[in-house]
Short mmCIF file of C-alpha atoms in Angstrom, two decimals:
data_model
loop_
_atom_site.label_atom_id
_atom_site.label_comp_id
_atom_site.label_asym_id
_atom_site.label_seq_id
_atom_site.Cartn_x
_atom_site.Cartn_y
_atom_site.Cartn_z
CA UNK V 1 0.65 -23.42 -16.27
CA UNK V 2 0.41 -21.55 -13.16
CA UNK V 3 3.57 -18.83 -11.96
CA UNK V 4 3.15 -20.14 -8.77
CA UNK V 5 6.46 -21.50 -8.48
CA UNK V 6 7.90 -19.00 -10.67
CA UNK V 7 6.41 -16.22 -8.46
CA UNK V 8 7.95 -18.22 -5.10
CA UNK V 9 11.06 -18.09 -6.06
CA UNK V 10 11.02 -14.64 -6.43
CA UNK V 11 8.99 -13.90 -2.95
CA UNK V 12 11.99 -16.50 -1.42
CA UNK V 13 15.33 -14.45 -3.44
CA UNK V 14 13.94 -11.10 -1.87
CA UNK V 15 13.18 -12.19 1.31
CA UNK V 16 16.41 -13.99 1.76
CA UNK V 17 17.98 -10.73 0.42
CA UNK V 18 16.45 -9.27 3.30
CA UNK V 19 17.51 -11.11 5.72
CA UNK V 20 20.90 -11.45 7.12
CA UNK V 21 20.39 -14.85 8.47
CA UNK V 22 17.93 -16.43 5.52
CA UNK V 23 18.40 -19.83 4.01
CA UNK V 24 20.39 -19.92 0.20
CA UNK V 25 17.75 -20.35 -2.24
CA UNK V 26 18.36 -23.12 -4.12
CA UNK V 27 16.43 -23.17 -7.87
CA UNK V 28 16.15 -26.91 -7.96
CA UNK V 29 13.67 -26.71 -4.70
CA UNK V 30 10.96 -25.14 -7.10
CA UNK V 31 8.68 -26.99 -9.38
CA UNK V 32 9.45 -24.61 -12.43
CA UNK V 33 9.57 -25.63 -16.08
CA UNK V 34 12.08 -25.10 -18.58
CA UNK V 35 11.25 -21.55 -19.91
CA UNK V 36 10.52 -20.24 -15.99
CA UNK V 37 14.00 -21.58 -15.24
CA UNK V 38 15.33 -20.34 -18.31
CA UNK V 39 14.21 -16.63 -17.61
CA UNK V 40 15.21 -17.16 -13.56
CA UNK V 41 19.15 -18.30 -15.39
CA UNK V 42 19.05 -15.61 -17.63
CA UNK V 43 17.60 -12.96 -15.37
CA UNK V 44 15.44 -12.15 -18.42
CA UNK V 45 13.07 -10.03 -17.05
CA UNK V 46 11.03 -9.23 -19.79
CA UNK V 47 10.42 -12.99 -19.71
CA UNK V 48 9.91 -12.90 -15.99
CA UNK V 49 7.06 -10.49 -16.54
CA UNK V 50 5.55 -12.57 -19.89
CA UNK V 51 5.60 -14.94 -17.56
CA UNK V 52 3.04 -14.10 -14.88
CA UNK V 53 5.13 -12.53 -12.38
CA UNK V 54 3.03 -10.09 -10.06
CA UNK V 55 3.93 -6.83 -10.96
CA UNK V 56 4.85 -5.68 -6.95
CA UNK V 57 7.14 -8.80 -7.51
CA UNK V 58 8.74 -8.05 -10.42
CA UNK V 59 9.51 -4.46 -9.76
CA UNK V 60 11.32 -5.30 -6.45
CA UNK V 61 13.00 -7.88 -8.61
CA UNK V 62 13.98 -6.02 -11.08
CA UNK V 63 15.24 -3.40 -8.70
CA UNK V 64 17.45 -5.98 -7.06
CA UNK V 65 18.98 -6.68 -10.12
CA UNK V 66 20.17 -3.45 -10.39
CA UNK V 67 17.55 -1.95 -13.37
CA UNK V 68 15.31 1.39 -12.74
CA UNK V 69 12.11 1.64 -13.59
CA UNK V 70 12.85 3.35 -16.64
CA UNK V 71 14.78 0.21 -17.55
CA UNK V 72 12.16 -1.78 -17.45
CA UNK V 73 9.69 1.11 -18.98
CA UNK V 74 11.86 0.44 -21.90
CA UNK V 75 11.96 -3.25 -21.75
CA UNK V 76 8.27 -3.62 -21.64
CA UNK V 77 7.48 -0.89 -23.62
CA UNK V 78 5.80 -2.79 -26.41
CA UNK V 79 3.61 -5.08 -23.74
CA UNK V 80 1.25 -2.37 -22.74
CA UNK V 81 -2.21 -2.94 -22.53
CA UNK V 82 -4.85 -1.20 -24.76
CA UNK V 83 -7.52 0.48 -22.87
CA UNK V 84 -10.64 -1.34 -23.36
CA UNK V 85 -13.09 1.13 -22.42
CA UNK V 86 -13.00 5.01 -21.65
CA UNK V 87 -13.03 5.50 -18.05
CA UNK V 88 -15.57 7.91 -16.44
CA UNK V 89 -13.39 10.56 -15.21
CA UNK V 90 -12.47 10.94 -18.82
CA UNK V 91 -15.60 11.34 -20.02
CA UNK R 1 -13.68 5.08 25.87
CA UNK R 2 -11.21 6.46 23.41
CA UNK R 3 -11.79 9.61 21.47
CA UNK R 4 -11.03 9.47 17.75
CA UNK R 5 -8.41 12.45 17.58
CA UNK R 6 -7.67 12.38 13.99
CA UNK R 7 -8.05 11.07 10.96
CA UNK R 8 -6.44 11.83 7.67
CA UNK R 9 -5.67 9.86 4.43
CA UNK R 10 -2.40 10.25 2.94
CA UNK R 11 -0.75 8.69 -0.41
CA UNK R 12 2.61 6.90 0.10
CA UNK R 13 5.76 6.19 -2.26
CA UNK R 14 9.22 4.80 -1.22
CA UNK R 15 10.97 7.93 -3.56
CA UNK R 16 9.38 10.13 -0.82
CA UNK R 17 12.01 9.28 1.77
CA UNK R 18 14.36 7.26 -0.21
CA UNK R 19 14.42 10.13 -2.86
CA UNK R 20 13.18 13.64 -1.42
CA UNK R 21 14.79 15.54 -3.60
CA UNK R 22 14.34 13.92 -6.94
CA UNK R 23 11.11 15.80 -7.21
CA UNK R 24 10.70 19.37 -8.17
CA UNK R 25 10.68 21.54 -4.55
CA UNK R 26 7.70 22.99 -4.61
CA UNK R 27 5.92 19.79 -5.55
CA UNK R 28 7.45 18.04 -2.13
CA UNK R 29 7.17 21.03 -0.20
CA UNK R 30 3.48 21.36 -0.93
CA UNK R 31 2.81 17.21 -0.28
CA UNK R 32 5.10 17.08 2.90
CA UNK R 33 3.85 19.91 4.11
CA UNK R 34 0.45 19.06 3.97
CA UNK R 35 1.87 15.69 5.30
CA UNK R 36 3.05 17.03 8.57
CA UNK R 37 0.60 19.36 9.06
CA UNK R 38 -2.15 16.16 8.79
CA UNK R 39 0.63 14.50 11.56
CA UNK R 40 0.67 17.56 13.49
CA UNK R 41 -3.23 17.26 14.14
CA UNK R 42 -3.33 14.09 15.44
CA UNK R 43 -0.08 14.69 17.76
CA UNK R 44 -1.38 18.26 19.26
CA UNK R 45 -4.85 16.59 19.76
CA UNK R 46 -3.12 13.82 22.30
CA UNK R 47 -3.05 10.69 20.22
CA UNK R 48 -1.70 7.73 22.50
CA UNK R 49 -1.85 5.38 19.91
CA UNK R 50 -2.08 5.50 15.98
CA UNK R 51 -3.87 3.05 13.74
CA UNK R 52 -2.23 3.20 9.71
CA UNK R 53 -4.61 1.48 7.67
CA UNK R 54 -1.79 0.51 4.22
CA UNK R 55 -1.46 -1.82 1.44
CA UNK R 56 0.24 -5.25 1.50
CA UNK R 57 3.35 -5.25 -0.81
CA UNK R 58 4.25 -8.72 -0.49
CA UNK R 59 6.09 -7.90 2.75
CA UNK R 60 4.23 -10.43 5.00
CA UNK R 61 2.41 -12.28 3.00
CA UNK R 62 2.37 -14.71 -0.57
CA UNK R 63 -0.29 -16.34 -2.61
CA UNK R 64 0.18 -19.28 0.24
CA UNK R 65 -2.09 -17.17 2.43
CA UNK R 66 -2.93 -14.14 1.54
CA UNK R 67 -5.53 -11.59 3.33
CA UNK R 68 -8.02 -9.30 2.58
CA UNK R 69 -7.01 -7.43 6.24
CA UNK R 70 -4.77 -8.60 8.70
CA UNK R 71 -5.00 -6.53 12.03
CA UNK R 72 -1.20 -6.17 13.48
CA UNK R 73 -1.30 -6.98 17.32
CA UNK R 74 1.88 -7.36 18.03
CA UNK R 75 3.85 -5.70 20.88
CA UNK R 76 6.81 -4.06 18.63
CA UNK R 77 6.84 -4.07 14.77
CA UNK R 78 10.65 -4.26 12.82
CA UNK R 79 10.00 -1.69 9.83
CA UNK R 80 11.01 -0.62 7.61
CA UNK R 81 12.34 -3.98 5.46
CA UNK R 82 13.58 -1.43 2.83
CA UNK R 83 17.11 -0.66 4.31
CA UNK R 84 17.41 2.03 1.51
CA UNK R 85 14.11 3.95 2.36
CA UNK R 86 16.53 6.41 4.39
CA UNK R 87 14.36 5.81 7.35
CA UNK R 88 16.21 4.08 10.32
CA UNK R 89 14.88 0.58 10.93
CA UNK R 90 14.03 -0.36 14.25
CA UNK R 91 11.34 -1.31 16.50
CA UNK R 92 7.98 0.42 16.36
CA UNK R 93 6.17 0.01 19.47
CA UNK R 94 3.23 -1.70 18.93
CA UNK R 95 -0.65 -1.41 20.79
CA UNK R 96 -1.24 -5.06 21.59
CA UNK R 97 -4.52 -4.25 23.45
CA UNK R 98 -6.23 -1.82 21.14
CA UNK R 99 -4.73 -4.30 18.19
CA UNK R 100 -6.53 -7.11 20.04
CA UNK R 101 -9.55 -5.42 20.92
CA UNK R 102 -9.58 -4.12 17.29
CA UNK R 103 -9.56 -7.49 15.94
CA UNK R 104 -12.22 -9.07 18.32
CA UNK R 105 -14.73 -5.92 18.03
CA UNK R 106 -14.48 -6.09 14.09
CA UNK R 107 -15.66 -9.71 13.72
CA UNK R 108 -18.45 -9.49 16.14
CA UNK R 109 -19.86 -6.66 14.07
CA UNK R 110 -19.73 -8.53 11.01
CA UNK R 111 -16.17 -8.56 9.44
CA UNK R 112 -13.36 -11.34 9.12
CA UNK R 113 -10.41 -9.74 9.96
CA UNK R 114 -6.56 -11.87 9.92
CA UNK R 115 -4.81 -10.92 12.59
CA UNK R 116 -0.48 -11.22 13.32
CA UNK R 117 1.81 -10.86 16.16
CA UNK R 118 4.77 -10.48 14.02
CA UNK R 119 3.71 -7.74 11.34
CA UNK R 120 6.87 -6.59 8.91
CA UNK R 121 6.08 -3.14 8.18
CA UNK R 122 7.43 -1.69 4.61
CA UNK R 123 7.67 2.19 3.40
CA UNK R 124 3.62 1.94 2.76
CA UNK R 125 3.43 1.88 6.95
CA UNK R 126 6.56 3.87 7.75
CA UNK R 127 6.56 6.56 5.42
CA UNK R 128 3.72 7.54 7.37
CA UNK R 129 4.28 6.30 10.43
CA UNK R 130 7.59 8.56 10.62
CA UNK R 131 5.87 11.75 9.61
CA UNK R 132 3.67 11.07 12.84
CA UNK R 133 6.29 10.45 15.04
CA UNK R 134 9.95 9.97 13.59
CA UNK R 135 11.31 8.88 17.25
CA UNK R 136 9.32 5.96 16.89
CA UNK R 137 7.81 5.76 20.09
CA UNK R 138 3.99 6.20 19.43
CA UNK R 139 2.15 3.05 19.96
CA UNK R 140 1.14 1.64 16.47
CA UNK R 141 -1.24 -0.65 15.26
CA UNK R 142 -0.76 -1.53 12.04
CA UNK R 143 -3.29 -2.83 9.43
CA UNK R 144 -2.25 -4.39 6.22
CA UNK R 145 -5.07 -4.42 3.43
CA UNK R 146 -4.83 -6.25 0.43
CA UNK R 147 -4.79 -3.74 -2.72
CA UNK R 148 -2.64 -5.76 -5.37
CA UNK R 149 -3.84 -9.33 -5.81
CA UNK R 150 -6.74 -10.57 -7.27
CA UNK R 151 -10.18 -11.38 -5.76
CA UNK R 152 -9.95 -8.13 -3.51
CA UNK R 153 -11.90 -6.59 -0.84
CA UNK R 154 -14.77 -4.72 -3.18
CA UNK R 155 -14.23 -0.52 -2.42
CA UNK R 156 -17.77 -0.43 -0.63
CA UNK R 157 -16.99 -3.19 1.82
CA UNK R 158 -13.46 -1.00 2.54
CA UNK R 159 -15.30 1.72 3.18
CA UNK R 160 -17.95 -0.33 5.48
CA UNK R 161 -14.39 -1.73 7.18
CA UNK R 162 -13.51 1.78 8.20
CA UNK R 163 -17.05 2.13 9.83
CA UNK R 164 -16.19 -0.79 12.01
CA UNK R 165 -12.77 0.21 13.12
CA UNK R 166 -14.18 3.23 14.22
CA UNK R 167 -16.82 1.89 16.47
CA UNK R 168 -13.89 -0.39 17.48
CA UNK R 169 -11.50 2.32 18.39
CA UNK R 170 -14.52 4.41 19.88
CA UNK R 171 -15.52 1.02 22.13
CA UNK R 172 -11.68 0.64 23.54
CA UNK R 173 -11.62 1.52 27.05
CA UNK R 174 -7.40 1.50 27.57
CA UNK R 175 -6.79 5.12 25.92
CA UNK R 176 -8.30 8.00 26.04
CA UNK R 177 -7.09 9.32 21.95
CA UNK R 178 -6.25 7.52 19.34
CA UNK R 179 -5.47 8.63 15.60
CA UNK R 180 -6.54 6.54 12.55
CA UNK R 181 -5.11 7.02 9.15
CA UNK R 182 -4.96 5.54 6.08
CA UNK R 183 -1.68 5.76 3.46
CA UNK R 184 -1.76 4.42 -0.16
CA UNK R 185 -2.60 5.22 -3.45
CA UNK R 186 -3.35 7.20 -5.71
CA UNK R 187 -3.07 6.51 -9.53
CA UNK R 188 0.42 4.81 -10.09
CA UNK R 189 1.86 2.08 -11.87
CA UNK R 190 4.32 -0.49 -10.28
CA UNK R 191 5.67 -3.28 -12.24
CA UNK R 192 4.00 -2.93 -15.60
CA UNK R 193 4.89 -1.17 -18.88
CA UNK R 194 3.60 2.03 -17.92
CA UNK R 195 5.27 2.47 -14.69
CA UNK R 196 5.61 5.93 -14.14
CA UNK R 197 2.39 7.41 -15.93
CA UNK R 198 0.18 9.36 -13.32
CA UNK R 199 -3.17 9.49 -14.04
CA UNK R 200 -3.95 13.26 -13.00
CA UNK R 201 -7.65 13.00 -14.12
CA UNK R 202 -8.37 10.24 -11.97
CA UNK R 203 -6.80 11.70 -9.13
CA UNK R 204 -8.79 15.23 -9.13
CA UNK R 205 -11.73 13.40 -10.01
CA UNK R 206 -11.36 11.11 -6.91
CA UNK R 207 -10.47 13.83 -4.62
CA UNK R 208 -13.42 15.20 -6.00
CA UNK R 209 -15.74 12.87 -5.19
CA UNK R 210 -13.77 12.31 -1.16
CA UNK R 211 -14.25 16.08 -0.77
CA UNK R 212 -17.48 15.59 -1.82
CA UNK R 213 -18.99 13.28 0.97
CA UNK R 214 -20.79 11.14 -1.61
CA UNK R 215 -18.88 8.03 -2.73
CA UNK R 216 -21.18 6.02 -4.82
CA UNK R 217 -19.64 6.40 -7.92
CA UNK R 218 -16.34 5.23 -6.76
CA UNK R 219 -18.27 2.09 -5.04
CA UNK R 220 -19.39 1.23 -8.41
CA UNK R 221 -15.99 1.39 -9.85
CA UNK R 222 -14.97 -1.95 -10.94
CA UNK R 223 -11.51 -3.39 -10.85
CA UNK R 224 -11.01 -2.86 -14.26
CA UNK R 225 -11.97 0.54 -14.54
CA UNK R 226 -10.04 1.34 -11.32
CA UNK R 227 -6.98 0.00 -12.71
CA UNK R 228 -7.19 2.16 -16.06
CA UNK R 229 -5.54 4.61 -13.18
CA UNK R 230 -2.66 1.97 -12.88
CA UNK R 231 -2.50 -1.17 -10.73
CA UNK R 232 -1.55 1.08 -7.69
CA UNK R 233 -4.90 3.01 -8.16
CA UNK R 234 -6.23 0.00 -6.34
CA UNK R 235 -4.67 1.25 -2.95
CA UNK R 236 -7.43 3.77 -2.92
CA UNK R 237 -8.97 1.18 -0.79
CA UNK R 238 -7.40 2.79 2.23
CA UNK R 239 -8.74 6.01 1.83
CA UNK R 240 -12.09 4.62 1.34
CA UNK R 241 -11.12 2.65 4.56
CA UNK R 242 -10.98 6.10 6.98
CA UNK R 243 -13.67 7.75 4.87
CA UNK R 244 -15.73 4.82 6.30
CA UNK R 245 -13.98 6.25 9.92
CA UNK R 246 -15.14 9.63 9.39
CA UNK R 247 -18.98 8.88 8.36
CA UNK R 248 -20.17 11.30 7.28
CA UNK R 249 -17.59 11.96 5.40
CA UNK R 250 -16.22 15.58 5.44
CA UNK R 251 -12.86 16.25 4.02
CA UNK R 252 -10.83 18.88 2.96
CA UNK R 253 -7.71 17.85 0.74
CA UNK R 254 -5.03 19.74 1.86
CA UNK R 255 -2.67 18.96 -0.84
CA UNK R 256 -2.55 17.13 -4.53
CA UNK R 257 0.85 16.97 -6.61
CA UNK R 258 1.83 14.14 -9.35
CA UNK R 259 4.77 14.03 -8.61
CA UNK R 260 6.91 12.32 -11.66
CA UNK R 261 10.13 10.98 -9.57
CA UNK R 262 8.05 9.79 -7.30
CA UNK R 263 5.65 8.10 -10.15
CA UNK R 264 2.80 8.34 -7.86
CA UNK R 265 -0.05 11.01 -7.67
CA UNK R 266 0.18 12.34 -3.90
CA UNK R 267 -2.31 13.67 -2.21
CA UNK R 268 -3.36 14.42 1.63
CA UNK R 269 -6.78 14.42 2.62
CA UNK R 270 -8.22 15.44 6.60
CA UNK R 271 -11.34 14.01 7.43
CA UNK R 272 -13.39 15.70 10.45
#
């Protein structure tokens, strides 16, 4: 399924944290299924970023909850990528 | 017509205002430095107006509408949205005639520029912007590429981008000097496990090939290779953007540091 919604919600909570005069952004106004919700409720970001969030999304996110980047280093330390090919200015 | 009265490329991070002194000295010395000597240029040489050529950061835009460049036309900008960038927000002045005439002369030489009245400009615009002119009354234009999602503007057709705005500027007929610059990159990661790695290789290697004058090897880098740098290596697009403004391209890079607390490799380039 798509993080569309997911990712909306997010765009929405940091605009509106932005803003001094934003609408309250309610959860129920976003097509999001149970484990999306679920990791919204639980502000599990690790799940937030399994997910699909966009990266520049989830680190202001994360940020607004309060965690560094080294927090999240740490949380998504075991989801990195393996480099699939050497790039040329190692070669 | 107006002159183009400098041109310089410069890498951005929040942690560079927000955060000064979380890097080592000599390492922010050395970047700022270069920074406001690059600033300096363009102010001594009589720029009226400044165009900053920067990455969207989901300030303006969502996956709604999002696009590849959107010209900023508007007669003030509110920047920056990050109240803890330890910039004072405010109102930039904006260029709404060079913004406009930007725009128009763009398409009709074969590009599809968005354009907005109402551009929200983040740290990857005012970082910048303020080490230009930190009273904040410098006419601005701002232009907001997209860098972070997926399909993006290829690196060649950036560079061909910058080509345009410069015969843009050049055509203008309400100033006589105008700077252009372009703020983003280089290698850095930003949301993803291996946020705060700098690629140092790839950095040297693409200052390399910008002091160089011959960018076909970076044209033919493709996303995925880019991104080996980190997903911020993508904002590299803007620097291909004013080395498209300075054809030929002749640049001396005044300064390089990876600079850990600011997780970003920073660089400044000139371009005569």
């Amino acid at each position: 399924m798509s993080a569309y919604a997911l990712q909306k919600w997010v765009y929405d909570s940091l605009h509106a944290g932005q803003s001094e005069t934003a609408d309250v952004i309610e959860l129920d106004d976003y097509d999001l299924d149970e484990s999306e919700r679920r990791a919204v409720e639980d502000n599990d970001l690790r799940g937030l970023y399994q997910l699909g969030v966009h990266p520049i999304l989830f680190n202001a996110h994360a940020r607004s909850l309060g965690f560094s980047r080294n927090d999240y280093r740490e949380l998504l330390r075991d989801l990195k990528d393996a480099p699939t090919e050497v790039p040329r200015w190692r070669k | 017509m107006a002159e183009v009265v400098g041109v310089f490329a410069s890498s951005h991070a929040p942690m560079m205002t927000a955060a000064r002194d979380a890097a080592p000295r000599h390492q922010a010395d050395a970047f700022l430095g270069a920074l406001d000597e690059a600033s300096a240029t363009l102010v001594d040489r009589g720029a009226q107006a400044v165009v900053i050529c920067s990455n969207e950061h989901f300030t303006n835009f969502f996956l709604d509408n999002f696009p590849q460049t959107c010209v900023g036309v508007g007669e003030r900008h509110l920047g920056p949205v990050e109240r803890w960038l330890k910039i004072d927000r405010g109102w930039v002045p904006g260029a709404p005639e060079l913004g406009s005439h930007i725009a128009r002369h763009i398409i009709e030489h074969g590009h599809e520029p968005s354009f907005s009245h109402e551009l929200r400009l983040d740290h990857g615009v005012m970082t910048i912007y303020n080490a230009i002119d930190s009273t904040m009354q410098l006419p601005l234009v701002p232009i907001i590429q997209n860098c972070a999602v997926k399909p993006m503007a290829s690196l060649r057709r950036c560079y061909e981008f910058g080509r345009a705005l410069r015969l843009a500027v050049e055509a203008f007929d309400g100033l006589d000097a105008v700077g252009i610059v372009g703020a983003g990159g280089l290698s850095h990661y930003v949301g993803e496990p291996r946020v705060g790695d700098i690629d140092v290789e790839f950095d040297r290697w693409f200052l390399d090939q910008i002091a160089s004058g011959d960018l076909e090897e970076v044209f033919s880098l493709s996303d995925e290779e880019l991104e080996q740098a980190g997903n911020g290596a993508h904002e590299v697009r803007s620097w291909l953007t004013i080395a498209g403004v300075a054809e030929p391209v002749t640049a001396t890079v005044s300064a390089y540091e990876p600079i850990g607390p600011w997780i970003t490799g920073m660089a400044v380039a000139q371009f005569s």
